[in-house]
Amino acid sequence: MNSNILEVNKLKTTFFSRKTPFNAVDEISFHVAKGETLGIVGESGCGKSVTSLSIMGLVKPPGKVSGDEIKYNGINLLELSKREMRKLRGNEISMIFQEPMTSLNPVYNVGDQIGESLKVHKNLKGKERKEKVVDLLKQVGIPRAEEIYYNYPHQLSGGMRQRIMIAIAMACDPKLIIADEPTTALDVTIQAQILELMKELQAKKGMSMILITHDLGVVSEVCDRLVVMYAGKIVETGAVKDVLSSPSHPYTKGLLASLPKKGHKEKRLNYIPGQVPAPINWGKGCRFSDRCPYVMSKCHTDIPLLTKVKDGQESACWLTVEEGRRAPNDTIEATS
Amino acid sequence: MTQLKQQVNQNEYILEVENVKKYFPIKKGVFSKQVRAVKAVDDVSFQMRKGETLGIVGESGCGKSTMARLIIRLLEATDGVIKLEGKDLTTLSKEEMRSTRRDIQMVFQDPYASLNPRWTVERTLLEPMRVYNIGTRSERKERVIDLLNKVGLDSSYAKRHPHEFSGGQRQRIGIARALVLNPKLIIADEPVSALDISVQAQVINLMQDLQEQYNLTYMFITHDLSVCEHISDRVAVMYLGKIVELAKKDQLFSNPLHPYTLALISAAPEVNSPVKKERIVLKGDVPSPAKPPKGCAFHTRCPSCMDICKVEAPTLNEKEPGQFVACHLYQ
Ligand SMILES: Nc1ncnc2c1ncn2[C@@H]1O[C@H](COP(=O)(O)OP(=O)(O)OP(=O)(O)O)[C@@H](O)[C@H]1O
Ligand SMILES: Nc1ncnc2c1ncn2[C@@H]1O[C@H](COP(=O)(O)OP(=O)(O)OP(=O)(O)O)[C@@H](O)[C@H]1O
Ligand code: SF4
Ligand SMILES: [Mg+2]
Ligand SMILES: [Mg+2]
């Protein structure tokens, strides 16, 4: 039996909206083991949300998903019909969207929206359904659940809307949850409560999770493994504690060096100088090359592939590929 | 004498919020009879000096965004006074408000919902300048490109529509839009929450540079305590529609007084923290702002709750110079 619930092979998602089409996600491969939580981090715009929409079959034209396969429990999702995909979505695989207002329907009350998938997938009716919805609202820490049931999205605070999304995703006890920044609008106490709830579900029901976040504190507390993306590619992957304590790729290093330091009095924060190139400017070489402090001539002309650093940890950097080493441990230059 | 005092106030404070309340009616039944009210903001007062950054933190749903919307008058206050440079905003006419609005800009919490889906980014940024007649056509276009670059977006993105961006890219468009008119006061509601830390750092540095350059004032709403600690001069902590602690940043983070502030600071996750932190886990349900608990609104979840807390509401008192707290432990 395969121990992976999800295997993504050479996933590629292309948008044909511009004069020159571009690959928002460019041949990435990763897997999620059963019961595991995989974190995905990366620069804003690097393709995290597009990756999750691709898995869910929710990329709309002019976007197009291609690639070898997206295997969920042995089934290749890329080969399923729309109808078959709908049966899985919201039931076995569900997603928490990054911006709640874009995915909640403004003209239905939130109770009915949470109840919808219970109706479709679990055939729950009337009082039973309402009870389950109220129960879900309470689980995600919404006060006066009976009343909020009848509220419309605009009547709720940002964090409450986000929790409605979480309740919708959890309604049918999915086997795999893809959570795109699920706790950004939540204060830390409620965030802790939600993450606790998700961990509990994992322990009880063996649920697996992909957690997209830029909060490395959250990653460090809940994820088992981590994928770091940059400009449509995976640049580093490995066990969370390995990647966070001894990052290998220069981008990962720069990211960690940008963390605001507790109690520090410096006026300016560290950051990685330069900006991510727009997709139309992705050259042939390493996409981080114009910002990388270790750049070599080869970096400008050839793209490095993911290469083993140590067991379970891989990095796509010529330093690793050529010389089998990590970027030097002397302070990585994040500028301030 | 009073006149003199007012003069001083006018120079010192850019924003004064006095006893502001916002109650949302809860209606029920066919005749939409009002049964109760959600007390989203319940008797809040504070002042902001020119050039300072006031951080606002607090539980989800405690009234932060509502407070922000009251200040830019997207919502009408149920009660209270909000003054910008001494002028009472709550009594301004539409016309007067129009010219004042230019001075206060807001970065919205939900960028997608606040951008016009049919406009390109360029149009979104050009429109305010056109409305207020700023610059020539080509100057305006130049400014758009300049702003996009400042928030870390490639100028080739100018012709795109909001749905063609990632979450963090949209958030930066919202920030660029707030900057376009060179306002005096910016109310930023979770402006960097969707950004990875490196871009976040760039945007925060930019905001601080602009603050220095133009003596800008920021009200900065955030859930991220390390960002709050970095950017704020003073911090207000809200709970269930009220300010429970207001202090200089250093005081608040090194010597938090209110039990809710303590719990909040202890709950923040940390990267690679060598010791598992002692977390103060709040017990009990988050109470409803429609039916706030009697006495201190926090008493149902407070680890230090005393008898008096259940009956009498504490008032915001100055415990240390510059540090205000509403809690019976310190009355
Ligand atoms: N519908 C679309 N049409 C065209 N381009 C798109 C569309 N959706 C996303 N993009 C582009 O694809 C790239 C990846 O976007 P994606 O939303 O996956 O980023 P992300 O990693 O989730 O970023 P963030 O952290 O800011 O949410 C971005 O450059 C974005 O501008
Ligand atoms: N239009 C409205 N009608 C009814 N109730 C509302 C309305 N807008 C807000 N509320 C209620 O007011 C309270 C405060 O909401 P607000 O959006 O100010 O919270 P917040 O502090 O910004 O929270 P978050 O951190 O989650 O964004 C919530 O209980 C919310 O349900
Ligand atoms: S491959 Fe070269 S340019 Fe890319 S990250 Fe490594 S050293 Fe830097
Ligand atoms: Mg995203
Ligand atoms: Mg809010």
Short mmCIF file of C-alpha atoms in Angstrom, two decimals, chain B:
data_model
loop_
_atom_site.label_atom_id
_atom_site.label_comp_id
_atom_site.label_asym_id
_atom_site.label_seq_id
_atom_site.Cartn_x
_atom_site.Cartn_y
_atom_site.Cartn_z
CA MET B 1 -7.88 79.86 28.52
CA THR B 2 -9.95 77.13 26.95
CA GLN B 3 -9.20 78.66 23.63
CA LEU B 4 -5.50 78.47 24.30
CA LYS B 5 -5.83 74.83 25.25
CA GLN B 6 -7.60 74.10 22.04
CA GLN B 7 -4.81 75.73 20.12
CA VAL B 8 -2.27 73.45 21.74
CA ASN B 9 -4.45 70.43 21.07
CA GLN B 10 -4.78 71.32 17.46
CA ASN B 11 -1.09 71.31 16.98
CA GLU B 12 -0.42 68.29 19.05
CA TYR B 13 -3.06 65.83 18.01
CA ILE B 14 -3.93 64.87 14.50
CA LEU B 15 -6.72 62.56 15.61
CA GLU B 16 -8.90 62.62 18.70
CA VAL B 17 -11.44 59.90 19.34
CA GLU B 18 -13.81 60.63 22.22
CA ASN B 19 -16.29 58.16 23.69
CA VAL B 20 -17.07 56.64 20.33
CA LYS B 21 -19.69 53.91 20.07
CA LYS B 22 -20.98 51.84 17.20
CA TYR B 23 -23.94 49.57 17.81
CA PHE B 24 -25.26 47.38 15.00
CA PRO B 25 -28.94 46.59 15.49
CA ILE B 26 -29.98 42.95 15.52
CA LYS B 27 -33.41 42.69 13.93
CA LYS B 28 -35.86 39.90 14.22
CA GLY B 29 -39.23 38.88 12.84
CA VAL B 30 -41.46 40.18 10.06
CA PHE B 31 -41.59 43.74 11.33
CA SER B 32 -37.82 43.85 11.74
CA LYS B 33 -38.16 44.90 15.32
CA GLN B 34 -34.81 45.65 16.85
CA VAL B 35 -34.25 43.14 19.61
CA ARG B 36 -30.72 43.87 20.69
CA ALA B 37 -27.51 45.40 19.38
CA VAL B 38 -23.99 44.22 18.61
CA LYS B 39 -21.78 46.61 20.53
CA ALA B 40 -18.93 46.48 18.06
CA VAL B 41 -17.22 49.60 19.44
CA ASP B 42 -18.26 50.54 22.93
CA ASP B 43 -17.07 53.82 24.37
CA VAL B 44 -13.54 54.10 22.97
CA SER B 45 -11.31 57.16 23.45
CA PHE B 46 -7.73 57.81 22.37
CA GLN B 47 -5.58 60.46 20.71
CA MET B 48 -2.87 60.28 18.10
CA ARG B 49 0.04 62.70 17.70
CA LYS B 50 1.30 63.83 14.34
CA GLY B 51 3.96 61.50 13.02
CA GLU B 52 3.33 58.68 15.46
CA THR B 53 2.31 55.09 14.79
CA LEU B 54 -0.40 53.63 16.96
CA GLY B 55 -0.61 49.85 16.77
CA ILE B 56 -3.97 48.22 17.41
CA VAL B 57 -4.18 44.57 18.40
CA GLY B 58 -6.94 42.44 19.79
CA GLU B 59 -9.13 39.41 19.41
CA SER B 60 -10.78 38.76 16.08
CA GLY B 61 -14.17 40.51 16.08
CA CYS B 62 -13.30 42.97 18.85
CA GLY B 63 -14.11 46.01 16.72
CA LYS B 64 -10.82 47.07 15.13
CA SER B 65 -12.04 47.32 11.54
CA THR B 66 -15.27 48.93 12.70
CA MET B 67 -13.22 51.59 14.51
CA ALA B 68 -11.26 52.19 11.30
CA ARG B 69 -14.43 52.50 9.24
CA LEU B 70 -15.84 55.01 11.68
CA ILE B 71 -12.78 57.22 11.35
CA ILE B 72 -12.95 57.36 7.56
CA ARG B 73 -16.73 57.66 7.86
CA LEU B 74 -17.63 54.58 5.91
CA LEU B 75 -19.83 54.01 8.94
CA GLU B 76 -21.66 56.57 11.06
CA ALA B 77 -20.91 56.42 14.78
CA THR B 78 -23.82 55.73 17.11
CA ASP B 79 -22.34 58.19 19.55
CA GLY B 80 -19.15 60.14 20.24
CA VAL B 81 -16.80 62.58 18.58
CA ILE B 82 -13.97 62.00 16.08
CA LYS B 83 -11.73 65.00 15.39
CA LEU B 84 -9.13 65.37 12.66
CA GLU B 85 -6.81 68.28 13.39
CA GLY B 86 -9.46 69.67 15.70
CA LYS B 87 -12.34 69.41 13.20
CA ASP B 88 -15.22 67.18 14.25
CA LEU B 89 -15.62 64.71 11.39
CA THR B 90 -18.96 63.37 12.58
CA THR B 91 -20.66 66.69 11.82
CA LEU B 92 -18.99 67.53 8.50
CA SER B 93 -21.18 67.93 5.44
CA LYS B 94 -20.65 65.69 2.41
CA GLU B 95 -18.77 68.46 0.63
CA GLU B 96 -16.47 69.17 3.57
CA MET B 97 -15.88 65.47 4.03
CA ARG B 98 -14.84 65.14 0.41
CA SER B 99 -11.87 67.44 0.84
CA THR B 100 -11.01 65.92 4.21
CA ARG B 101 -11.15 62.39 2.88
CA ARG B 102 -8.03 63.07 0.90
CA ASP B 103 -6.11 63.47 4.14
CA ILE B 104 -7.16 60.11 5.57
CA GLN B 105 -6.58 57.01 3.54
CA MET B 106 -7.24 53.42 4.40
CA VAL B 107 -5.63 50.14 3.46
CA PHE B 108 -8.43 47.59 3.67
CA GLN B 109 -8.20 44.21 5.33
CA ASP B 110 -9.70 42.35 2.38
CA PRO B 111 -7.87 43.70 -0.68
CA TYR B 112 -9.95 41.82 -3.22
CA ALA B 113 -13.23 43.18 -1.95
CA SER B 114 -11.92 46.75 -1.94
CA LEU B 115 -10.58 46.86 -5.50
CA ASN B 116 -12.79 47.48 -8.50
CA PRO B 117 -12.62 44.19 -10.45
CA ARG B 118 -13.18 45.89 -13.80
CA TRP B 119 -10.39 48.44 -13.44
CA THR B 120 -6.77 47.81 -14.28
CA VAL B 121 -4.30 48.59 -11.55
CA GLU B 122 -3.23 51.66 -13.45
CA ARG B 123 -6.78 53.02 -13.48
CA THR B 124 -7.22 52.26 -9.78
CA LEU B 125 -4.17 54.37 -9.01
CA LEU B 126 -4.84 57.11 -11.56
CA GLU B 127 -8.45 57.74 -10.62
CA PRO B 128 -7.89 59.43 -7.21
CA MET B 129 -5.31 61.79 -8.75
CA ARG B 130 -7.72 62.64 -11.53
CA VAL B 131 -10.57 63.31 -9.12
CA TYR B 132 -8.44 65.70 -7.07
CA ASN B 133 -6.83 67.24 -10.15
CA ILE B 134 -3.25 66.39 -9.32
CA GLY B 135 -0.50 66.70 -11.91
CA THR B 136 -0.57 66.38 -15.65
CA ARG B 137 -1.49 63.16 -17.43
CA SER B 138 2.09 62.10 -17.89
CA GLU B 139 3.05 63.05 -14.34
CA ARG B 140 0.21 60.89 -13.05
CA LYS B 141 1.32 57.95 -15.15
CA GLU B 142 4.85 58.36 -13.92
CA ARG B 143 3.68 58.37 -10.34
CA VAL B 144 1.77 55.12 -10.88
CA ILE B 145 4.88 53.37 -12.12
CA ASP B 146 6.92 54.85 -9.30
CA LEU B 147 4.42 53.66 -6.68
CA LEU B 148 4.23 50.16 -8.15
CA ASN B 149 8.00 49.87 -7.97
CA LYS B 150 8.03 51.20 -4.43
CA VAL B 151 5.70 48.45 -3.23
CA GLY B 152 7.79 45.88 -5.09
CA LEU B 153 5.62 45.25 -8.15
CA ASP B 154 6.94 45.16 -11.68
CA SER B 155 5.65 48.05 -13.80
CA SER B 156 4.53 45.53 -16.42
CA TYR B 157 1.68 44.69 -14.01
CA ALA B 158 0.00 48.09 -14.52
CA LYS B 159 -2.37 46.83 -17.19
CA ARG B 160 -3.58 43.83 -15.23
CA HIS B 161 -6.91 43.40 -13.45
CA PRO B 162 -7.21 42.46 -9.77
CA HIS B 163 -8.10 38.80 -10.38
CA GLU B 164 -4.81 38.29 -12.20
CA PHE B 165 -2.78 38.87 -9.06
CA SER B 166 -1.81 36.79 -6.08
CA GLY B 167 -3.14 37.68 -2.63
CA GLY B 168 0.00 39.49 -1.56
CA GLN B 169 0.27 41.37 -4.85
CA ARG B 170 -3.27 42.67 -4.39
CA GLN B 171 -2.47 43.74 -0.87
CA ARG B 172 0.41 45.84 -2.18
CA ILE B 173 -1.90 47.48 -4.73
CA GLY B 174 -4.10 48.49 -1.80
CA ILE B 175 -1.08 50.06 -0.11
CA ALA B 176 -0.06 51.91 -3.28
CA ARG B 177 -3.59 53.28 -3.58
CA ALA B 178 -3.50 54.62 -0.02
CA LEU B 179 -0.22 56.41 -0.73
CA VAL B 180 -1.21 57.98 -4.02
CA LEU B 181 -2.68 61.21 -2.61
CA ASN B 182 0.02 61.86 0.01
CA PRO B 183 -2.43 61.69 2.93
CA LYS B 184 -1.70 62.87 6.48
CA LEU B 185 -3.16 59.87 8.24
CA ILE B 186 -3.15 56.30 7.01
CA ILE B 187 -5.30 53.68 8.63
CA ALA B 188 -3.82 50.35 7.69
CA ASP B 189 -5.99 47.31 8.48
CA GLU B 190 -3.73 44.25 8.35
CA PRO B 191 -1.72 45.75 5.49
CA VAL B 192 1.05 43.16 5.42
CA SER B 193 -0.77 40.03 6.59
CA ALA B 194 -0.63 38.30 3.19
CA LEU B 195 3.03 39.05 2.49
CA ASP B 196 5.98 36.77 2.97
CA ILE B 197 8.45 38.12 5.49
CA SER B 198 10.96 39.53 3.03
CA VAL B 199 8.38 41.51 1.06
CA GLN B 200 6.72 42.39 4.35
CA ALA B 201 10.00 43.84 5.57
CA GLN B 202 10.38 45.86 2.37
CA VAL B 203 6.88 47.28 2.67
CA ILE B 204 7.31 48.15 6.34
CA ASN B 205 10.64 49.86 5.64
CA LEU B 206 8.94 51.82 2.87
CA MET B 207 6.13 52.88 5.18
CA GLN B 208 8.65 54.04 7.77
CA ASP B 209 10.69 55.96 5.19
CA LEU B 210 7.57 57.76 3.99
CA GLN B 211 6.61 58.49 7.55
CA GLU B 212 9.92 60.19 8.16
CA GLN B 213 9.81 62.07 4.89
CA TYR B 214 6.25 63.40 5.14
CA ASN B 215 5.62 63.22 8.88
CA LEU B 216 2.83 60.70 8.22
CA THR B 217 0.70 59.30 11.00
CA TYR B 218 -0.25 55.61 11.00
CA MET B 219 -2.91 53.64 12.71
CA PHE B 220 -1.69 50.10 12.21
CA ILE B 221 -4.09 47.24 12.87
CA THR B 222 -2.36 43.88 13.01
CA HIS B 223 -2.46 40.40 14.48
CA ASP B 224 1.26 39.96 14.12
CA LEU B 225 2.80 40.98 17.41
CA SER B 226 6.37 41.12 16.14
CA VAL B 227 5.33 43.49 13.35
CA CYS B 228 3.36 45.50 15.88
CA GLU B 229 6.35 45.71 18.20
CA HIS B 230 8.59 46.80 15.38
CA ILE B 231 6.47 49.54 13.85
CA SER B 232 4.48 51.07 16.70
CA ASP B 233 5.29 53.93 19.04
CA ARG B 234 2.28 53.13 21.19
CA VAL B 235 -0.06 50.16 21.19
CA ALA B 236 -3.76 49.85 22.05
CA VAL B 237 -5.10 46.44 22.98
CA MET B 238 -8.82 45.93 22.36
CA TYR B 239 -11.18 43.34 23.76
CA LEU B 240 -14.89 43.14 22.97
CA GLY B 241 -15.34 46.69 21.74
CA LYS B 242 -13.19 48.39 24.39
CA ILE B 243 -9.58 49.41 24.86
CA VAL B 244 -8.23 47.35 27.76
CA GLU B 245 -4.63 48.55 27.66
CA LEU B 246 -2.87 51.47 25.98
CA ALA B 247 0.84 52.01 26.44
CA LYS B 248 4.14 52.87 24.90
CA LYS B 249 5.43 49.91 22.93
CA ASP B 250 8.33 49.13 25.23
CA GLN B 251 6.12 49.16 28.28
CA LEU B 252 3.54 46.95 26.66
CA PHE B 253 5.90 44.27 25.46
CA SER B 254 8.29 44.22 28.40
CA ASN B 255 5.75 44.76 31.15
CA PRO B 256 2.23 43.94 29.96
CA LEU B 257 -0.36 44.58 32.67
CA HIS B 258 -3.78 43.44 31.49
CA PRO B 259 -4.33 39.66 31.74
CA TYR B 260 -5.61 39.63 28.16
CA THR B 261 -2.45 41.32 26.91
CA LEU B 262 -0.42 38.73 28.79
CA ALA B 263 -2.33 35.87 27.19
CA LEU B 264 -1.98 37.43 23.76
CA ILE B 265 1.78 37.87 24.02
CA SER B 266 2.24 34.35 25.35
CA ALA B 267 0.28 32.79 22.47
CA ALA B 268 2.44 34.10 19.62
CA PRO B 269 4.17 31.24 17.80
CA GLU B 270 7.93 31.50 17.38
CA VAL B 271 10.40 30.09 14.90
CA ASN B 272 12.82 27.52 16.27
CA SER B 273 12.15 28.58 19.82
CA PRO B 274 14.49 26.42 21.89
CA VAL B 275 12.15 26.19 24.87
CA LYS B 276 8.47 25.45 24.46
CA LYS B 277 6.86 28.60 25.69
CA GLU B 278 4.57 28.58 28.70
CA ARG B 279 1.37 29.47 26.99
CA ILE B 280 -1.53 31.05 28.81
CA VAL B 281 -4.44 29.23 27.21
CA LEU B 282 -7.66 31.16 27.54
CA LYS B 283 -10.48 28.98 28.73
CA GLY B 284 -14.12 29.52 28.00
CA ASP B 285 -15.94 30.72 24.92
CA VAL B 286 -15.32 34.06 23.32
CA PRO B 287 -18.24 36.12 24.63
CA SER B 288 -20.68 37.79 22.29
CA PRO B 289 -20.55 41.54 21.72
CA ALA B 290 -24.33 41.41 21.64
CA LYS B 291 -24.42 40.16 25.20
CA PRO B 292 -21.15 41.23 26.82
CA PRO B 293 -20.56 39.73 30.27
CA LYS B 294 -21.44 41.92 33.24
CA GLY B 295 -18.61 43.66 35.03
CA CYS B 296 -15.28 43.29 33.25
CA ALA B 297 -15.98 41.88 29.79
CA PHE B 298 -12.92 39.65 30.11
CA HIS B 299 -13.88 38.08 33.44
CA THR B 300 -15.34 34.90 31.93
CA ARG B 301 -11.91 33.93 30.60
CA CYS B 302 -9.54 35.73 32.94
CA PRO B 303 -7.12 33.60 34.96
CA SER B 304 -6.96 36.30 37.67
CA CYS B 305 -10.70 36.95 37.98
CA MET B 306 -11.82 38.29 41.39
CA ASP B 307 -15.32 38.77 42.81
CA ILE B 308 -15.46 42.46 41.98
CA CYS B 309 -14.69 41.71 38.31
CA LYS B 310 -18.02 39.95 37.91
CA VAL B 311 -20.07 42.95 38.95
CA GLU B 312 -18.20 46.14 38.26
CA ALA B 313 -16.65 47.25 34.97
CA PRO B 314 -13.10 48.59 35.41
CA THR B 315 -12.18 51.93 33.86
CA LEU B 316 -9.06 52.77 31.87
CA ASN B 317 -6.59 54.24 34.40
CA GLU B 318 -3.01 55.39 34.13
CA LYS B 319 -1.03 52.83 36.11
CA GLU B 320 2.49 53.81 35.08
CA PRO B 321 3.27 57.08 33.34
CA GLY B 322 1.94 56.61 29.81
CA GLN B 323 0.56 53.12 30.49
CA PHE B 324 -3.20 52.85 30.81
CA VAL B 325 -5.01 49.68 31.85
CA ALA B 326 -8.63 48.73 32.52
CA CYS B 327 -8.44 45.97 35.13
CA HIS B 328 -9.38 45.68 38.79
CA LEU B 329 -5.94 44.30 39.64
CA TYR B 330 -4.65 47.83 39.23
CA GLN B 331 -7.52 50.07 40.32
#
